[in-house]
Amino acid sequence: MTQTLFHHGELAAQERAGVASPAAAIRDWMPDQHRAFFGLLPFLPIATKEPGGAPVATILTGAPGFIASPDPNTLNVAALPDAEDPVAPYLVPGAPVGMLGIDLATRRRNRANGLLRSVGANGLTVSVRQSYGNCPRYINTRVWRHVPTAPGPVERLACLDPAARELVATADTFFVASSSGNRAGAMAGMDISHRGGAAGFAAVDGETLTIPDFNGNRYFNTLGNLLLDRRAALLFVDWTDGTLLHLRGTVDILWDQDGGVAGAERLWRVSVTGGWRRRGAIPLRWSLQKDASPARLTA
């Protein structure tokens, strides 16, 4: 059954933004195009939550084909986080998950959210409860190559250190994990989404990140979740060496400010409360394409 499904946080965000609730195709099954698309990908941003409800996120990797869909309600992921990954303890049967299928080379992306059905030695099986596509806007074009690597140790961060500030200040892309918490009833769940812009679009001031929110699909999945649970996890990737930076914090949405950023409709501000970094966590390297200009991001 195809439905337009928004929980009350998303509806409140749409109303606050002054937009009509869109007639969106948010399905409780995956169309064949989405199923095939996931099978083309070499990496998968995935989010879940800690027992206390705080979002956490990581990136799983494998050769294209490591994600497969045997039926429209199932995704099999033939990968697991290694034992040192701080997210590993929370990927357990019954856990809610949000997944983002994104191909930076073609600027395609699809979301798939659901519940972990099983976890075994060969990977994860997810029961998909939400599936929908997103537009290509704000995705910087990159191509990948595989580079064998040994992940470094997890570096715990109580605050933003100089290396973390540098990565955030130069980033043109990150991923944000959010949860509707327990306030969305039967529609409660996890989500992970892409945010992109010109390099440095996420401004750093002390322990605070200020992020412009550009015109999008008007679903307000992320901001709607944040109205119900202010906690978020942000993933930044160093595309040149595979370093993964995970930041956690609480979010305030500045609905009537745009920070003077061209194209921004509002801002959201993250007060960072901690995080972790792992150098060489991802055995992939990406090259930014010459046609990935800020002007192209709105195309």
C-alpha positions as a LaTeX table, in Angstrom:
\begin{tabular}{lrrr}
\hline
Residue & $x$ (\AA) & $y$ (\AA) & $z$ (\AA) \\
\hline
Met1 & 0.00 & 0.00 & 0.00 \\
Thr2 & 1.35 & 3.46 & $-0.94$ \\
Gln3 & 0.59 & 6.21 & 1.54 \\
Thr4 & 1.60 & 9.74 & 2.42 \\
Leu5 & 2.83 & 9.26 & 5.95 \\
Phe6 & 3.93 & 12.09 & 8.23 \\
His7 & 4.05 & 11.99 & 12.01 \\
His8 & 2.93 & 14.99 & 14.04 \\
Gly9 & 6.46 & 16.40 & 14.35 \\
Glu10 & 6.83 & 16.50 & 10.57 \\
Leu11 & 3.37 & 18.04 & 10.20 \\
Ala12 & 4.26 & 20.67 & 12.80 \\
Ala13 & 7.49 & 21.49 & 10.95 \\
Gln14 & 5.64 & 21.83 & 7.67 \\
Glu15 & 3.14 & 24.17 & 9.30 \\
Arg16 & 5.87 & 26.23 & 10.98 \\
Ala17 & 7.66 & 26.56 & 7.63 \\
Gly18 & 4.43 & 27.69 & 5.99 \\
Val19 & 4.21 & 24.91 & 3.42 \\
Ala20 & 1.36 & 22.61 & 2.56 \\
Ser21 & 1.86 & 18.97 & 3.44 \\
Pro22 & 3.12 & 17.45 & 0.16 \\
Ala23 & 1.50 & 14.48 & $-1.53$ \\
Ala24 & 4.59 & 12.35 & $-1.03$ \\
Ala25 & 5.07 & 8.74 & $-2.05$ \\
Ile26 & 6.33 & 7.31 & 1.23 \\
Arg27 & 5.85 & 3.59 & 0.91 \\
Asp28 & 5.99 & 0.71 & 3.37 \\
Trp29 & 7.72 & $-1.33$ & 0.65 \\
Met30 & 10.54 & $-0.73$ & $-1.84$ \\
Pro31 & 9.84 & $-0.35$ & $-5.54$ \\
Asp32 & 12.05 & $-2.41$ & $-7.83$ \\
Gln33 & 14.07 & 0.65 & $-8.85$ \\
His34 & 15.06 & 1.31 & $-5.23$ \\
Arg35 & 15.83 & $-2.35$ & $-4.61$ \\
Ala36 & 18.18 & $-2.45$ & $-7.57$ \\
Phe37 & 19.78 & 0.87 & $-6.65$ \\
Phe38 & 20.89 & $-0.30$ & $-3.20$ \\
Gly39 & 22.67 & $-3.20$ & $-4.87$ \\
Leu40 & 24.93 & $-0.80$ & $-6.78$ \\
Leu41 & 26.36 & 0.92 & $-3.72$ \\
Pro42 & 29.74 & 0.43 & $-1.98$ \\
Phe43 & 28.75 & 2.11 & 1.29 \\
Leu44 & 25.72 & 2.58 & 3.51 \\
Pro45 & 25.17 & 5.28 & 6.16 \\
Ile46 & 23.05 & 3.64 & 8.88 \\
Ala47 & 21.59 & 5.04 & 12.10 \\
Thr48 & 20.09 & 3.52 & 15.20 \\
Lys49 & 19.82 & 4.63 & 18.82 \\
Glu50 & 21.33 & 3.90 & 22.19 \\
Pro51 & 19.17 & 2.43 & 24.97 \\
Gly52 & 18.59 & 5.96 & 26.27 \\
Gly53 & 17.28 & 7.00 & 22.85 \\
Ala54 & 20.16 & 9.12 & 21.56 \\
Pro55 & 20.82 & 8.66 & 17.82 \\
Val56 & 24.09 & 7.07 & 16.71 \\
Ala57 & 25.33 & 6.40 & 13.20 \\
Thr58 & 28.10 & 4.76 & 11.24 \\
Ile59 & 28.94 & 3.72 & 7.69 \\
Leu60 & 29.04 & 0.12 & 6.47 \\
Thr61 & 30.97 & $-0.79$ & 3.34 \\
Gly62 & 31.35 & $-3.64$ & 0.88 \\
Ala63 & 31.77 & $-4.41$ & $-2.79$ \\
Pro64 & 28.73 & $-3.41$ & $-4.87$ \\
Gly65 & 26.16 & $-6.12$ & $-4.28$ \\
Phe66 & 26.78 & $-6.29$ & $-0.54$ \\
Ile67 & 23.28 & $-4.82$ & $-0.13$ \\
Ala68 & 20.51 & $-6.94$ & $-1.64$ \\
Ser69 & 16.73 & $-6.94$ & $-1.56$ \\
Pro70 & 15.21 & $-10.42$ & $-1.86$ \\
Asp71 & 11.69 & $-8.97$ & $-1.64$ \\
Pro72 & 10.12 & $-5.49$ & $-1.46$ \\
Asn73 & 10.05 & $-5.49$ & 2.35 \\
Thr74 & 13.60 & $-6.66$ & 3.03 \\
Leu75 & 17.18 & $-5.44$ & 2.75 \\
Asn76 & 20.07 & $-7.77$ & 3.46 \\
Val77 & 23.36 & $-6.03$ & 4.26 \\
Ala78 & 26.37 & $-8.33$ & 4.05 \\
Ala79 & 28.48 & $-6.23$ & 6.41 \\
Leu80 & 28.82 & $-5.51$ & 10.09 \\
Pro81 & 30.60 & $-2.77$ & 12.00 \\
Asp82 & 33.77 & $-4.15$ & 13.53 \\
Ala83 & 33.91 & $-4.73$ & 17.26 \\
Glu84 & 35.60 & $-1.39$ & 17.91 \\
Asp85 & 32.89 & 0.65 & 16.19 \\
Pro86 & 30.95 & 2.49 & 18.94 \\
Val87 & 27.68 & 1.78 & 17.12 \\
Ala88 & 28.19 & $-2.01$ & 17.00 \\
Pro89 & 26.56 & $-2.77$ & 20.40 \\
Tyr90 & 23.32 & $-1.09$ & 19.34 \\
Leu91 & 22.73 & $-2.92$ & 16.05 \\
Val92 & 20.70 & $-5.75$ & 17.58 \\
Pro93 & 17.51 & $-7.53$ & 16.50 \\
Gly94 & 14.48 & $-5.31$ & 17.01 \\
Ala95 & 16.46 & $-2.07$ & 16.90 \\
Pro96 & 15.05 & 0.73 & 14.73 \\
Val97 & 17.33 & 1.74 & 11.86 \\
Gly98 & 17.48 & 4.46 & 9.27 \\
Met99 & 19.48 & 3.88 & 6.10 \\
Leu100 & 20.50 & 6.16 & 3.25 \\
Gly101 & 21.33 & 4.77 & $-0.15$ \\
Ile102 & 23.36 & 7.49 & $-1.88$ \\
Asp103 & 25.51 & 7.44 & $-5.00$ \\
Leu104 & 27.68 & 10.54 & $-4.98$ \\
Ala105 & 28.75 & 9.97 & $-8.59$ \\
Thr106 & 25.21 & 10.08 & $-10.01$ \\
Arg107 & 23.64 & 12.19 & $-7.23$ \\
Arg108 & 20.92 & 9.61 & $-6.62$ \\
Arg109 & 19.62 & 8.87 & $-3.14$ \\
Asn110 & 16.88 & 6.81 & $-1.53$ \\
Arg111 & 15.91 & 6.39 & 2.10 \\
Ala112 & 14.90 & 3.11 & 3.74 \\
Asn113 & 13.88 & 2.96 & 7.39 \\
Gly114 & 12.68 & 0.02 & 9.44 \\
Leu115 & 13.61 & $-2.54$ & 12.08 \\
Leu116 & 16.52 & $-4.91$ & 12.34 \\
Arg117 & 15.01 & $-8.35$ & 11.82 \\
Ser118 & 18.20 & $-10.29$ & 12.48 \\
Val119 & 21.93 & $-9.86$ & 13.00 \\
Gly120 & 24.34 & $-12.69$ & 12.21 \\
Ala121 & 27.92 & $-13.42$ & 11.33 \\
Asn122 & 27.26 & $-12.49$ & 7.70 \\
Gly123 & 25.48 & $-9.20$ & 8.29 \\
Leu124 & 22.12 & $-7.57$ & 8.91 \\
Thr125 & 18.58 & $-8.18$ & 7.71 \\
Val126 & 16.23 & $-5.18$ & 7.84 \\
Ser127 & 12.45 & $-5.17$ & 7.63 \\
Val128 & 11.68 & $-2.03$ & 5.65 \\
Arg129 & 8.80 & 0.10 & 6.91 \\
Gln130 & 9.48 & 3.30 & 4.99 \\
Ser131 & 10.95 & 3.76 & 1.52 \\
Tyr132 & 11.15 & 6.93 & $-0.52$ \\
Gly133 & 13.36 & 8.84 & $-2.90$ \\
Asn134 & 15.01 & 12.23 & $-2.57$ \\
Cys135 & 16.05 & 14.76 & $-5.19$ \\
Pro136 & 19.70 & 15.21 & $-6.26$ \\
Arg137 & 20.07 & 18.78 & $-5.03$ \\
Tyr138 & 23.02 & 19.77 & $-2.82$ \\
Ile139 & 24.96 & 16.56 & $-3.53$ \\
Asn140 & 28.58 & 17.22 & $-4.43$ \\
Thr141 & 29.66 & 14.84 & $-7.17$ \\
Arg142 & 32.38 & 12.36 & $-6.21$ \\
Val143 & 33.72 & 9.09 & $-7.59$ \\
Trp144 & 35.11 & 6.36 & $-5.37$ \\
Arg145 & 37.85 & 3.79 & $-5.37$ \\
His146 & 38.58 & 1.00 & $-2.92$ \\
Val147 & 41.72 & 1.29 & $-0.78$ \\
Pro148 & 42.52 & $-1.52$ & 1.68 \\
Thr149 & 43.00 & 0.01 & 5.08 \\
Ala150 & 43.24 & $-0.88$ & 8.76 \\
Pro151 & 40.96 & 1.36 & 10.83 \\
Gly152 & 42.66 & 3.25 & 13.62 \\
Pro153 & 41.54 & 3.22 & 17.25 \\
Val154 & 38.45 & 5.07 & 18.35 \\
Glu155 & 39.33 & 8.52 & 19.66 \\
Arg156 & 36.70 & 9.74 & 22.12 \\
Leu157 & 35.98 & 13.45 & 22.04 \\
Ala158 & 34.53 & 15.43 & 24.93 \\
Cys159 & 34.55 & 18.51 & 22.71 \\
Leu160 & 35.68 & 19.61 & 19.28 \\
Asp161 & 39.45 & 19.36 & 19.02 \\
Pro162 & 41.45 & 21.18 & 16.30 \\
Ala163 & 41.27 & 18.24 & 13.87 \\
Ala164 & 37.50 & 17.95 & 14.29 \\
Arg165 & 37.05 & 21.69 & 13.78 \\
Glu166 & 39.13 & 21.55 & 10.61 \\
Leu167 & 37.12 & 18.67 & 9.15 \\
Val168 & 33.79 & 20.37 & 9.89 \\
Ala169 & 34.99 & 23.78 & 8.68 \\
Thr170 & 36.04 & 22.39 & 5.29 \\
Ala171 & 33.21 & 19.89 & 4.79 \\
Asp172 & 30.76 & 20.19 & 1.92 \\
Thr173 & 28.78 & 17.11 & 2.99 \\
Phe174 & 27.65 & 15.36 & 6.15 \\
Phe175 & 24.96 & 12.95 & 7.30 \\
Val176 & 22.53 & 13.61 & 10.14 \\
Ala177 & 20.79 & 10.92 & 12.20 \\
Ser178 & 17.61 & 11.76 & 14.08 \\
Ser179 & 14.80 & 9.97 & 15.87 \\
Ser180 & 11.15 & 10.73 & 16.47 \\
Gly181 & 11.62 & 9.22 & 19.92 \\
Asn182 & 8.55 & 7.74 & 21.55 \\
Arg183 & 6.28 & 10.65 & 20.77 \\
Ala184 & 5.32 & 9.56 & 17.25 \\
Gly185 & 3.44 & 6.45 & 18.34 \\
Ala186 & 3.26 & 3.75 & 15.71 \\
Met187 & 5.18 & 6.00 & 13.30 \\
Ala188 & 8.21 & 6.30 & 15.59 \\
Gly189 & 11.55 & 5.42 & 14.04 \\
Met190 & 15.02 & 6.43 & 12.92 \\
Asp191 & 16.19 & 8.47 & 9.97 \\
Ile192 & 19.52 & 9.43 & 8.43 \\
Ser193 & 19.75 & 12.08 & 5.76 \\
His194 & 22.31 & 13.91 & 3.63 \\
Arg195 & 23.20 & 17.58 & 3.98 \\
Gly196 & 25.37 & 19.34 & 1.43 \\
Gly197 & 26.51 & 22.77 & 0.33 \\
Ala198 & 29.62 & 24.73 & $-0.46$ \\
Ala199 & 32.72 & 23.84 & 1.55 \\
Gly200 & 32.37 & 25.29 & 5.04 \\
Phe201 & 28.58 & 25.59 & 4.91 \\
Ala202 & 28.40 & 24.24 & 8.49 \\
Ala203 & 29.81 & 27.14 & 10.51 \\
Val204 & 31.79 & 26.35 & 13.67 \\
Asp205 & 31.77 & 28.68 & 16.69 \\
Gly206 & 33.10 & 27.18 & 19.89 \\
Glu207 & 31.12 & 23.98 & 20.51 \\
Thr208 & 28.27 & 25.08 & 18.24 \\
Leu209 & 27.60 & 24.27 & 14.59 \\
Thr210 & 25.20 & 26.48 & 12.65 \\
Ile211 & 23.80 & 24.86 & 9.54 \\
Pro212 & 21.71 & 26.46 & 6.78 \\
Asp213 & 18.55 & 24.61 & 5.82 \\
Phe214 & 17.93 & 24.93 & 2.09 \\
Asn215 & 14.76 & 24.42 & 0.12 \\
Gly216 & 14.07 & 20.70 & $-0.20$ \\
Asn217 & 11.28 & 18.20 & $-0.67$ \\
Arg218 & 9.11 & 19.81 & 2.06 \\
Tyr219 & 8.83 & 16.51 & 3.91 \\
Phe220 & 10.75 & 17.90 & 6.91 \\
Asn221 & 11.72 & 14.40 & 8.07 \\
Thr222 & 14.82 & 15.56 & 9.93 \\
Leu223 & 13.47 & 18.79 & 11.39 \\
Gly224 & 10.18 & 17.06 & 12.21 \\
Asn225 & 12.07 & 14.45 & 14.18 \\
Leu226 & 14.07 & 17.16 & 15.93 \\
Leu227 & 10.87 & 18.84 & 17.08 \\
Leu228 & 10.06 & 15.64 & 18.95 \\
Asp229 & 13.59 & 14.75 & 20.10 \\
Arg230 & 16.29 & 17.44 & 19.94 \\
Arg231 & 19.15 & 14.95 & 19.98 \\
Ala232 & 21.07 & 14.33 & 16.76 \\
Ala233 & 24.20 & 12.57 & 15.53 \\
Leu234 & 26.26 & 14.04 & 12.69 \\
Leu235 & 28.69 & 12.04 & 10.54 \\
Phe236 & 31.49 & 13.83 & 8.71 \\
Val237 & 33.75 & 11.93 & 6.30 \\
Asp238 & 37.22 & 12.90 & 5.22 \\
Trp239 & 36.86 & 11.77 & 1.62 \\
Thr240 & 40.64 & 11.72 & 1.09 \\
Asp241 & 41.65 & 9.31 & 3.87 \\
Gly242 & 38.48 & 7.60 & 5.10 \\
Thr243 & 38.38 & 9.24 & 8.53 \\
Leu244 & 34.94 & 9.19 & 10.14 \\
Leu245 & 33.92 & 11.86 & 12.66 \\
His246 & 30.77 & 11.25 & 14.73 \\
Leu247 & 29.39 & 14.21 & 16.68 \\
Arg248 & 26.41 & 14.23 & 19.00 \\
Gly249 & 24.47 & 17.15 & 20.34 \\
Thr250 & 21.15 & 18.89 & 20.79 \\
Val251 & 19.48 & 21.01 & 18.13 \\
Asp252 & 17.68 & 24.35 & 18.13 \\
Ile253 & 15.85 & 25.36 & 14.96 \\
Leu254 & 15.97 & 29.04 & 14.06 \\
Trp255 & 12.91 & 29.26 & 11.86 \\
Asp256 & 13.11 & 32.97 & 11.10 \\
Gln257 & 16.84 & 33.32 & 10.42 \\
Asp258 & 18.84 & 32.50 & 7.31 \\
Gly259 & 22.29 & 33.68 & 8.43 \\
Gly260 & 22.69 & 35.62 & 5.20 \\
Val261 & 23.41 & 32.36 & 3.37 \\
Ala262 & 22.15 & 32.39 & $-0.22$ \\
Gly263 & 19.30 & 29.92 & $-0.64$ \\
Ala264 & 18.88 & 29.22 & 3.08 \\
Glu265 & 15.32 & 29.30 & 4.41 \\
Arg266 & 16.18 & 28.80 & 8.07 \\
Leu267 & 19.05 & 27.66 & 10.29 \\
Trp268 & 19.54 & 24.87 & 12.75 \\
Arg269 & 22.11 & 25.00 & 15.50 \\
Val270 & 23.81 & 21.99 & 17.06 \\
Ser271 & 25.30 & 22.28 & 20.55 \\
Val272 & 27.97 & 19.57 & 20.47 \\
Thr273 & 28.14 & 17.44 & 23.60 \\
Gly274 & 30.75 & 14.91 & 22.49 \\
Gly275 & 31.67 & 12.44 & 19.84 \\
Trp276 & 34.34 & 10.14 & 18.46 \\
Arg277 & 36.71 & 9.93 & 15.53 \\
Arg278 & 38.23 & 6.97 & 13.75 \\
Arg279 & 40.95 & 7.51 & 11.22 \\
Gly280 & 40.88 & 5.27 & 8.17 \\
Ala281 & 37.52 & 3.85 & 9.21 \\
Ile282 & 36.25 & 3.60 & 5.63 \\
Pro283 & 38.22 & 1.62 & 2.98 \\
Leu284 & 37.09 & 3.98 & 0.23 \\
Arg285 & 38.51 & 7.19 & $-1.15$ \\
Trp286 & 36.53 & 9.73 & $-3.16$ \\
Ser287 & 37.64 & 12.29 & $-5.72$ \\
Leu288 & 35.64 & 15.50 & $-6.08$ \\
Gln289 & 34.58 & 16.08 & $-9.68$ \\
Lys290 & 35.37 & 19.36 & $-11.41$ \\
Asp291 & 31.72 & 20.05 & $-12.24$ \\
Ala292 & 30.68 & 19.99 & $-8.57$ \\
Ser293 & 30.35 & 23.76 & $-8.12$ \\
Pro294 & 28.05 & 25.47 & $-5.60$ \\
Ala295 & 25.89 & 26.65 & $-8.50$ \\
Arg296 & 25.41 & 23.09 & $-9.65$ \\
Leu297 & 24.17 & 22.04 & $-6.22$ \\
Thr298 & 20.80 & 23.67 & $-6.85$ \\
Ala299 & 20.31 & 22.03 & $-10.24$ \\
\hline
\end{tabular}
